[in-house]
PDB file of C-alpha atoms in Angstrom:
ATOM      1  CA  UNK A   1      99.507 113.938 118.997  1.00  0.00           C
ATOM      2  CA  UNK A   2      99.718 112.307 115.312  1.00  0.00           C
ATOM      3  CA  UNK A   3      98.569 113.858 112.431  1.00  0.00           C
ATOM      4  CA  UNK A   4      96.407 112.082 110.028  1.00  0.00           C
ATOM      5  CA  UNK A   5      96.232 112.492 105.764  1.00  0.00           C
ATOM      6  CA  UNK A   6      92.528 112.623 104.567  1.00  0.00           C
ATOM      7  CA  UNK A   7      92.572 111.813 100.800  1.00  0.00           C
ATOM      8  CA  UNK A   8      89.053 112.307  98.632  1.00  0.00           C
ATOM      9  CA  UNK A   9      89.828 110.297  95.812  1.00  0.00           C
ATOM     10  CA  UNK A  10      87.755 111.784  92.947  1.00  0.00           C
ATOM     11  CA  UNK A  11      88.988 109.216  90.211  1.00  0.00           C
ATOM     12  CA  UNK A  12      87.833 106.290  88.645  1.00  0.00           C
ATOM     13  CA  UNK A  13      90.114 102.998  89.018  1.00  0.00           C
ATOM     14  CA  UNK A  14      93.371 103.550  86.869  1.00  0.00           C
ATOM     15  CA  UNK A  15      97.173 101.952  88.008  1.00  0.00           C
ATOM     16  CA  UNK A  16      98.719 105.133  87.980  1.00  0.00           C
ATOM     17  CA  UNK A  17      96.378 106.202  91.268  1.00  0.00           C
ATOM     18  CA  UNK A  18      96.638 103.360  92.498  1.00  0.00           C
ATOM     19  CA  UNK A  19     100.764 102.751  92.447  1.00  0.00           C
ATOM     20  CA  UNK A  20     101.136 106.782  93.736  1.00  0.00           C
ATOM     21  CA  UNK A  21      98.316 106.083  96.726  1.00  0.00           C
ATOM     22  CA  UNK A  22     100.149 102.742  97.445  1.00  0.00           C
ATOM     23  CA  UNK A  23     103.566 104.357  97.632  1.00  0.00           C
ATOM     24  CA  UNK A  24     102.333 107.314 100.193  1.00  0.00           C
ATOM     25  CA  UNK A  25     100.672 104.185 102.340  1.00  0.00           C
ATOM     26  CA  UNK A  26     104.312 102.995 102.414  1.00  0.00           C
ATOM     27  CA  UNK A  27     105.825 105.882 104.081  1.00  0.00           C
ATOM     28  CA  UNK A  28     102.468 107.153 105.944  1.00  0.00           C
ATOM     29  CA  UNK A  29     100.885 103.833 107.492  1.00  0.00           C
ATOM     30  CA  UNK A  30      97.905 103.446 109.201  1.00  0.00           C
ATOM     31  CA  UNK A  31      97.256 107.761 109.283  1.00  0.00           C
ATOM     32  CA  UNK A  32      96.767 107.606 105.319  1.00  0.00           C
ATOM     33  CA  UNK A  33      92.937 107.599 105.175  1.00  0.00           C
ATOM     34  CA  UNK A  34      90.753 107.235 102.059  1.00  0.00           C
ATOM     35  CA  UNK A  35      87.220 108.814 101.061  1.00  0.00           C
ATOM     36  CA  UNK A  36      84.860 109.014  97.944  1.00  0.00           C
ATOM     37  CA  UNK A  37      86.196 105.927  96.680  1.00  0.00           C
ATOM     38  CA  UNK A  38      82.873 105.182  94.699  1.00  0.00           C
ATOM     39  CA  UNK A  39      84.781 103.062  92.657  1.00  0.00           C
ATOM     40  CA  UNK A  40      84.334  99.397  93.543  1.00  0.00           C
ATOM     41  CA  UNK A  41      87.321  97.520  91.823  1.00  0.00           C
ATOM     42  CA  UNK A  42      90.184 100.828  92.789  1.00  0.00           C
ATOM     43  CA  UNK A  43      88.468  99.586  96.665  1.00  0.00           C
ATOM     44  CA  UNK A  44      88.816  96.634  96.706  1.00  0.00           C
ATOM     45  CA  UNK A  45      92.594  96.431  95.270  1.00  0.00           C
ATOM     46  CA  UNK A  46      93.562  99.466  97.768  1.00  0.00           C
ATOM     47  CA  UNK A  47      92.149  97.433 100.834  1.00  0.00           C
ATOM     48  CA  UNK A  48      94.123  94.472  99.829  1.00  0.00           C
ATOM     49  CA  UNK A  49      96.943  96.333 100.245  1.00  0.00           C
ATOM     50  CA  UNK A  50      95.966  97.605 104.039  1.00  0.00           C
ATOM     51  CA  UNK A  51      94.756 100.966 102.766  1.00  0.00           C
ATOM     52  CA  UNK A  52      91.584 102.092 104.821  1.00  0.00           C
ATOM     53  CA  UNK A  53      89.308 103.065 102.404  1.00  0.00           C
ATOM     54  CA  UNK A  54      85.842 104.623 103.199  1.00  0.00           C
ATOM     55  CA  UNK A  55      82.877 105.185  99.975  1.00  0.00           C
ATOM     56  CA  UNK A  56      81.503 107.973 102.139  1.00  0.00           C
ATOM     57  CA  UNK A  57      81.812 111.737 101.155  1.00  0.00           C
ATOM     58  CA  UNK A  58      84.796 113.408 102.806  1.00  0.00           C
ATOM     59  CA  UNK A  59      82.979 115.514 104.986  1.00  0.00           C
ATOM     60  CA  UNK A  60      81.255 112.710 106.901  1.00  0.00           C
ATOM     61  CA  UNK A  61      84.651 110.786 107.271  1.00  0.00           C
ATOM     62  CA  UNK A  62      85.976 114.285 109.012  1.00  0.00           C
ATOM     63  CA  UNK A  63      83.590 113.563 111.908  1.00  0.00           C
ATOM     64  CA  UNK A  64      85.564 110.701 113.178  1.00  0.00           C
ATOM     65  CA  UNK A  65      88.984 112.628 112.785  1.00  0.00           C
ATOM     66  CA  UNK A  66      90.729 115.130 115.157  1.00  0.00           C
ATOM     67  CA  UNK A  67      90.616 118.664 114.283  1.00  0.00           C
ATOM     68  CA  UNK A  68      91.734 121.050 113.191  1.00  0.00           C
ATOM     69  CA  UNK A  69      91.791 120.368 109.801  1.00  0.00           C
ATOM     70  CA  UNK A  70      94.082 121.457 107.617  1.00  0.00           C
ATOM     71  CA  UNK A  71      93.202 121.993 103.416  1.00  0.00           C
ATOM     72  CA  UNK A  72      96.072 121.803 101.085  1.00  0.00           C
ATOM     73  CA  UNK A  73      95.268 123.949  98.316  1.00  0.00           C
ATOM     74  CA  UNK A  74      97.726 125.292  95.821  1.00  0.00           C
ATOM     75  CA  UNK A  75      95.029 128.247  95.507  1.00  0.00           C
ATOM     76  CA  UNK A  76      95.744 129.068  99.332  1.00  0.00           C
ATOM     77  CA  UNK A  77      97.788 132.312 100.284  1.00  0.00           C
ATOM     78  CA  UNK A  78      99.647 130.644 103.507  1.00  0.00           C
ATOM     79  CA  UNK A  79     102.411 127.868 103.320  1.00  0.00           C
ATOM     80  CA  UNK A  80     102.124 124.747 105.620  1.00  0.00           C
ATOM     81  CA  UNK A  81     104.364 125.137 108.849  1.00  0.00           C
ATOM     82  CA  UNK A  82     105.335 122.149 111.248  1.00  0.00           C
ATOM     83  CA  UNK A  83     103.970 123.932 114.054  1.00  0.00           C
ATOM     84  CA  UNK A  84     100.217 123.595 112.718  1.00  0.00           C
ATOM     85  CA  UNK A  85     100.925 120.164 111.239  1.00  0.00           C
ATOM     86  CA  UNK A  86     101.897 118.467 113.978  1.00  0.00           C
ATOM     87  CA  UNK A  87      98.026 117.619 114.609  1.00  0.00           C
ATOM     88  CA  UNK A  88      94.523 117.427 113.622  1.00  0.00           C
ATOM     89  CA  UNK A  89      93.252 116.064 110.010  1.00  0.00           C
ATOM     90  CA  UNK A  90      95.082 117.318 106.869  1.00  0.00           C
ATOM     91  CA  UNK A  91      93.194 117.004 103.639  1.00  0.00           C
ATOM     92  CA  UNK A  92      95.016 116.539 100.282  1.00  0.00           C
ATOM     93  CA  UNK A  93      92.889 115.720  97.157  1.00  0.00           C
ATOM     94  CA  UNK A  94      93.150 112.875  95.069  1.00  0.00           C
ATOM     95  CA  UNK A  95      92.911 114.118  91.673  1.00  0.00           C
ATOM     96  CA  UNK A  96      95.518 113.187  89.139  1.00  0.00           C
ATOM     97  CA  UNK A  97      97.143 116.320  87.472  1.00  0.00           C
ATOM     98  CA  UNK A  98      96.611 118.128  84.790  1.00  0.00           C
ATOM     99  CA  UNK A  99      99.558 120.159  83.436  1.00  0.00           C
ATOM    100  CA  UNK A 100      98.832 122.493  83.646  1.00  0.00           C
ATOM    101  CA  UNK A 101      96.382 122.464  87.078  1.00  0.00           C
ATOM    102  CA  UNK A 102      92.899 122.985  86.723  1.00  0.00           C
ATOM    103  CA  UNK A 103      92.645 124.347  90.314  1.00  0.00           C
ATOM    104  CA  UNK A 104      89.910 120.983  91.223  1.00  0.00           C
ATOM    105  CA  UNK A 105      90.899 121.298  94.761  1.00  0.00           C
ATOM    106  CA  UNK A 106      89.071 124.590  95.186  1.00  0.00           C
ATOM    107  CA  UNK A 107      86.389 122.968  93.420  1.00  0.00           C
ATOM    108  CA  UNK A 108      85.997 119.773  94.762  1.00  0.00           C
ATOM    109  CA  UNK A 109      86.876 120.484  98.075  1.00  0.00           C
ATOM    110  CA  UNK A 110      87.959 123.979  99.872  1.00  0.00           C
ATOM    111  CA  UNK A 111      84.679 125.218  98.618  1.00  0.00           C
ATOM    112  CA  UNK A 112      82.813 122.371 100.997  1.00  0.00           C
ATOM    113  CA  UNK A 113      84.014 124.496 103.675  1.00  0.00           C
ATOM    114  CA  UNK A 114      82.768 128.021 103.581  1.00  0.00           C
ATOM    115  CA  UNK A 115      81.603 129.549 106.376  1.00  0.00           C
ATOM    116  CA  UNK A 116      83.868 127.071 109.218  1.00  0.00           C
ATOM    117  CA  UNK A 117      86.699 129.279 109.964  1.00  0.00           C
ATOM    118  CA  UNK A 118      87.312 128.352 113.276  1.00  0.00           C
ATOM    119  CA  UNK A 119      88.823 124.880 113.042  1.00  0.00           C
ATOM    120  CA  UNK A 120      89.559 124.720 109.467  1.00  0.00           C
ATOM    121  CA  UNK A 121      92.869 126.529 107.635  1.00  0.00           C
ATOM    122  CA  UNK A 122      93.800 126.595 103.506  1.00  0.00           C
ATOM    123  CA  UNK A 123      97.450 125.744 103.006  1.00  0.00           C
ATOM    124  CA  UNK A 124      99.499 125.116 100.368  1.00  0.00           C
ATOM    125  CA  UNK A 125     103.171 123.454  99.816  1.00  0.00           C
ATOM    126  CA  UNK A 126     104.780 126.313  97.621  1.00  0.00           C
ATOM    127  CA  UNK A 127     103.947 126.923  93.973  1.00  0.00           C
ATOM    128  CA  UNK A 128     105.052 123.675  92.545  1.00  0.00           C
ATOM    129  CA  UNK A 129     102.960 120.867  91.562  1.00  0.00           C
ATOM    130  CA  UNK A 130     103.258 117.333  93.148  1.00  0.00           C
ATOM    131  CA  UNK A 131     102.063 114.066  92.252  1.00  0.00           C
ATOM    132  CA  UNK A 132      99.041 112.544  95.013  1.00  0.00           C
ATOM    133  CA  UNK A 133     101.571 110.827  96.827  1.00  0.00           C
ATOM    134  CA  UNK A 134     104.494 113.457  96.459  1.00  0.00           C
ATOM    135  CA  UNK A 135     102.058 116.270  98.235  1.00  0.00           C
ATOM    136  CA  UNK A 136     101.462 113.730 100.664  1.00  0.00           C
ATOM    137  CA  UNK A 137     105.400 112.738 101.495  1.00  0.00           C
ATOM    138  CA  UNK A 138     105.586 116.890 102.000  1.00  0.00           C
ATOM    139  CA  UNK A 139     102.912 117.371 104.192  1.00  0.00           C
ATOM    140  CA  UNK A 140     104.052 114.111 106.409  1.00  0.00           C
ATOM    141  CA  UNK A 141     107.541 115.763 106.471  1.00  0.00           C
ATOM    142  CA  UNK A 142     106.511 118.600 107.632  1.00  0.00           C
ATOM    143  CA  UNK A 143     104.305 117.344 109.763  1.00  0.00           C
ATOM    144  CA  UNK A 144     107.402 115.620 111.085  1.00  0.00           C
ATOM    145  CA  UNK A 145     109.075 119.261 111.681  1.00  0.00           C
ATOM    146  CA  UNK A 146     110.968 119.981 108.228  1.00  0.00           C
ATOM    147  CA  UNK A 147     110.578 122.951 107.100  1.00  0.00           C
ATOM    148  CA  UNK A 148     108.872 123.539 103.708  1.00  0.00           C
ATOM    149  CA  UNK A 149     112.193 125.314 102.414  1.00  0.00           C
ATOM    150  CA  UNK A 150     114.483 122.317 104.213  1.00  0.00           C
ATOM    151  CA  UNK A 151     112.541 119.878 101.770  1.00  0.00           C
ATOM    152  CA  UNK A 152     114.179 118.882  98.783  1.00  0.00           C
ATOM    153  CA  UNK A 153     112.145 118.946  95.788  1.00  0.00           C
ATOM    154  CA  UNK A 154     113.263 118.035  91.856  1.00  0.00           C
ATOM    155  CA  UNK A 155     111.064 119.640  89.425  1.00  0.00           C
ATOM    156  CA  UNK A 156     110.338 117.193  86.817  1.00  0.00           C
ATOM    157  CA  UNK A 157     111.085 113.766  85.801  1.00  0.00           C
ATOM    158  CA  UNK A 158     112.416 112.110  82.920  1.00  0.00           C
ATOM    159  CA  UNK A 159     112.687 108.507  82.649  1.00  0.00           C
ATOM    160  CA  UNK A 160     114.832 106.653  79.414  1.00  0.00           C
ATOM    161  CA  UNK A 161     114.612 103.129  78.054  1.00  0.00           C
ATOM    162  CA  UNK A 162     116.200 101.561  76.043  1.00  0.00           C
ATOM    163  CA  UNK A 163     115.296  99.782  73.076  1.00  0.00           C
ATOM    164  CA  UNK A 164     116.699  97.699  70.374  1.00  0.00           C
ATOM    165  CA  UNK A 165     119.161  98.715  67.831  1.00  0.00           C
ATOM    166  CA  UNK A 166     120.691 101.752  69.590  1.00  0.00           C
ATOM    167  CA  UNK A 167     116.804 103.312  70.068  1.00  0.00           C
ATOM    168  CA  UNK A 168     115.509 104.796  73.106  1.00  0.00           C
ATOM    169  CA  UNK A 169     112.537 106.016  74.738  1.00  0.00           C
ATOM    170  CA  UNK A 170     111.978 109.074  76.852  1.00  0.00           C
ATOM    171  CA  UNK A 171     108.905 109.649  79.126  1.00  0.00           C
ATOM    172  CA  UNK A 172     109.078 113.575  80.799  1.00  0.00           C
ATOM    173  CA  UNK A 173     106.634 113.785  83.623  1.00  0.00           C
ATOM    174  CA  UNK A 174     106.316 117.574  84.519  1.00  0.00           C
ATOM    175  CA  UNK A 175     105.294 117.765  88.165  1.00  0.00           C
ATOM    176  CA  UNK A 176     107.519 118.178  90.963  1.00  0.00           C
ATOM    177  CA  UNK A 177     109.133 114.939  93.417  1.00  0.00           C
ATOM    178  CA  UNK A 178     110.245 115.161  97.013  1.00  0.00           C
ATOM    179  CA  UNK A 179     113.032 113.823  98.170  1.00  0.00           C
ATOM    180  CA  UNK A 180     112.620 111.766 101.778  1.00  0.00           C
ATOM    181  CA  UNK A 181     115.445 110.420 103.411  1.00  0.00           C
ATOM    182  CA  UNK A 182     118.011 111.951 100.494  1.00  0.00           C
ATOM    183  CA  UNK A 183     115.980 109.794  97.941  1.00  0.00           C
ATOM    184  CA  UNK A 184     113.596 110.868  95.016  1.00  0.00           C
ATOM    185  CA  UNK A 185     110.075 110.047  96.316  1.00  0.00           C
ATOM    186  CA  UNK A 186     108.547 108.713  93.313  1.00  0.00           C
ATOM    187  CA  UNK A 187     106.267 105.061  93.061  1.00  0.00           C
ATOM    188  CA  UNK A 188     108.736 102.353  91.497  1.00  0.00           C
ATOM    189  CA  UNK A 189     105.788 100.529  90.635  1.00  0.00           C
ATOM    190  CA  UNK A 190     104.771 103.432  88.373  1.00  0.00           C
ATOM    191  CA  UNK A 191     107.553 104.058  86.828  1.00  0.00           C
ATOM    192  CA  UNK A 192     107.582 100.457  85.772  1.00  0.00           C
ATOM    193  CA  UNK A 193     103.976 100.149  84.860  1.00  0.00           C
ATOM    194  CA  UNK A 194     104.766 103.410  82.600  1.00  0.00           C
ATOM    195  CA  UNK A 195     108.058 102.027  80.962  1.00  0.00           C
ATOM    196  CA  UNK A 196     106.395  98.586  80.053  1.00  0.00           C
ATOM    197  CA  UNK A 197     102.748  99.671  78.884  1.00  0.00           C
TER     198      UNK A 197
END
């Protein structure tokens, strides 16, 4: 059975969700699935790039999706395991970070599910935080059959340009990057956007 990656995006249209949602589509395919994207113009420029995209509230979306469903939440007690990723509907928020978190997931979206126990579980990926489409690269892995401590993970990201006359610029992005296939999972596009805005 595949396992599918439910993301309520809770943000208005800005590049940086768009280049992180667009590089987990790139490693996750078709099983990358979209909700709560109210926002017409972040839509329409995630469809063009074959993103499935849905405006309806997450919890209507779930209908259509196998169970059980999984809630990655860095507020939960248990760490993800391969065994009970290897199926159903895992949920991972899209809300850019704050540094530090705000703990929105609990907000936004474990607390939409009081009260179904029996085919919904709270997990989280260890105590570090990822980008959108770093959680997501984690929870495919595992879902693949790595093991959360077999994952390779840097913590923190600095990125240097340089400028004219001997100058350079430094950009430190705190939150923590995967590593899939021995290579830091990170959107090039970002990184790009970020050195050249």
């Amino acid at each position: 059975m595949e396992t599918f990656f439910l993301v309520p995006v809770f943000e208005r249209y800005s590049k940086w969700l768009l280049f992180e949602i667009s590089n987990a589509y790139r490693l996750i395919g078709n099983r990358l699935i979209l909700s709560d994207v109210e926002d017409e113009r972040l839509a329409k420029e995630l469809r063009s790039r074959g993103i499935l995209v849905f405006r309806e509230d997450f919890t209507k979306v779930l209908k259509e999706l196998p169970k059980p469903i999984i809630v990655l939440d860095p507020k939960a007690k248990v760490n993800l395991d391969p065994g009970e990723a290897s199926s159903g509907t895992i949920i991972i928020g899209g809300i850019l970070g704050s540094h530090p978190p705000l703990g929105r997931t609990s907000v936004l979206i474990s607390s939409r599910f009081r009260g179904f126990k029996e085919f919904v579980y709270f997990r989280k990926i260890g105590d570090r935080q990822f980008t959108i489409d770093g959680a997501l690269a984690v929870a495919w892995l595992i879902s693949q059959g790595k093991k959360l401590e077999e994952i390779e993970v840097v913590n923190g990201l600095k990125i240097t340009q340089k400028l004219p006359f001997g100058l350079q610029r430094e950009i430190e992005l705190p939150y923590a990057y995967p590593k899939v296939n021995g290579k830091l999972f990170v959107s090039k596009e970002l990184l790009n956007y970020l050195l050249t805005s």
